[in-house]
Amino acid sequence: MEFAELQPDLQQWIRDAVKAGQQPSVMVEALLRAGYQPSISRAVKQCIADFGGSGDPDCRLPRAQADSGQRFRLFEPQTNNIPVDTQRVEVLLSLRSPNLILFGNLLSASECNALIELSRPQLKPSRVVNSDNGAFDLGEARTSYGACFQRAECPLIAAIENRIARLLGVSARRGEPLQILHYERGAQYRPHYDFFSPERAGHREVLSHGGQRVGTLIMYLNDVVAGGATVFPKLALEILPKKGCGLFFSYANERGELDYQTLHGGSPVGEGEKWIATKWLRQADYVTEED
Ligand SMILES: O=C(O)CCC(=O)C(=O)O
Ligand SMILES: [Fe+2]
C-alpha cells in the first residue's frame, strides 16, 4: 500500500507519529490491530523515508507526490465522515477517473456568509488568462465578478486554507490565492480547463510560480434558486450548488497525463445569484514576487 494512496487523516496520523519519533514497528503493530493489511508497513516506510529527516513534515511534499510531476495523488475516501478541525466533512460523491469528489459540510454557513461579506466591497469583473500573450483579459467566456485573497490574509481565510490542506493532504503553500466569484442572473463561466497549456507562450509566465495546476476545489457559498450548476460536458455530469459543499477534482489520469475529461464550466444562473470560492492547487509551492 502506497503512502500517497492513504486517506488524508491516516496520512496525518502516520506523519504525526513519525514526527514524534515513534518506532516503525510500534506504529505498524497499532495499524494492524486497527484492522489495516500488512502492506501498510510499506506506507509507513515511505513516510519515514520522506519525512523522517529534520524539518516540519507538514511543510514538505511526500516524495511520491513531488516525483510524480503533474499527477495529484488519487483521493479515495474510505468513509463519508471525515472530521477536520471544526467540521465533519461528508463525502457525497466520489469518482476515480477523473478523480472528482463532492464534499458536504466543508464550510459552515457562517464561514460562507463571512466570505461573501468580505469580498463584496472588492468585486471586479472576472478575467481569463490569454494563452497567447499571458494578459488577463475580460470576455464573454466569463461574466462573473471576482475578488482575490492572499494566502492567510485573515484568520478566516487561513482557517479555511488549513482545513483544505488537511483534508486533501497537500501543503497550504501549494494553493493559489483564494478567489471568490459572484455570478448574477444569466452570468456563466463557459467550459474550460483549469490547467495551463505549457506550449502556449502566454501560459509560461503563470507556470513559473509553482508549476502546473494539479487540482481545483470549488466551494459553494450559497444555494442558487435555479441553474448555476458546475458542468462537466465530457462526463455528462452536473453538480448543483449547495451552500457549504466543496467540489474537488484533479487533472491527471493514471498515466500522469493531463486529463481532458476535466473540461468544466459554470452554467448560467437561471434565478437568484451564485457565490463560490475557488482554490487552485499547484505542483509545487506557489510563490509570487511579494513572497
Ligand atoms: O462556477 C463554477 O461552477 C465553475 C468555476 C470554475 O470553473 C473555476 O473557478 O475555475
Ligand atoms: Fe474552472
Coordinates of C-alpha atoms in Angstrom, one line a residue, residues 72 127 142 147-148 151 164 168 170-181 189 192-196 212-219 248-249 251 264 276-284 286:
F72 CA -2.1 14.7 -8.0
R127 CA -10.8 37.9 -16.3
R142 CA -16.6 34.6 -18.0
A147 CA -12.2 39.1 -5.6
C148 CA -8.9 37.5 -4.6
R151 CA -2.9 33.2 1.4
I164 CA -8.3 22.2 2.8
L168 CA -6.6 16.8 0.8
V170 CA -1.5 18.9 0.5
S171 CA 0.6 21.8 1.9
A172 CA -1.4 25.1 2.0
R173 CA 1.7 26.7 0.4
R174 CA 0.7 25.0 -2.9
G175 CA -2.5 26.9 -3.0
E176 CA -3.1 30.0 -5.2
P177 CA -4.8 33.0 -3.6
L178 CA -8.4 32.2 -2.8
Q179 CA -10.7 33.5 -5.4
I180 CA -14.4 34.4 -4.7
L181 CA -16.7 34.6 -7.6
Y189 CA -18.2 30.6 -17.0
H192 CA -12.6 25.5 -19.9
Y193 CA -9.7 23.7 -18.4
D194 CA -8.1 24.9 -15.2
F195 CA -4.6 23.6 -16.2
F196 CA -2.3 25.7 -18.3
Q212 CA 1.3 23.4 -13.4
R213 CA -2.0 23.5 -11.6
V214 CA -2.9 20.0 -10.4
G215 CA -6.4 20.3 -8.8
T216 CA -9.3 22.6 -8.2
L217 CA -11.6 22.9 -5.2
I218 CA -14.8 24.9 -5.8
M219 CA -16.7 25.8 -2.6
F248 CA -12.6 18.8 -5.8
F249 CA -11.2 17.5 -9.0
Y251 CA -6.5 16.8 -13.8
H264 CA -15.9 22.1 -16.9
I276 CA -18.3 30.3 -5.0
A277 CA -14.8 30.3 -3.6
T278 CA -12.1 28.5 -5.7
K279 CA -8.8 27.2 -4.5
W280 CA -6.4 26.0 -7.2
L281 CA -3.5 23.8 -6.2
R282 CA -0.1 23.8 -7.9
Q283 CA 2.5 21.1 -8.4
A284 CA 4.9 22.9 -6.0
Y286 CA 3.0 28.8 -5.2

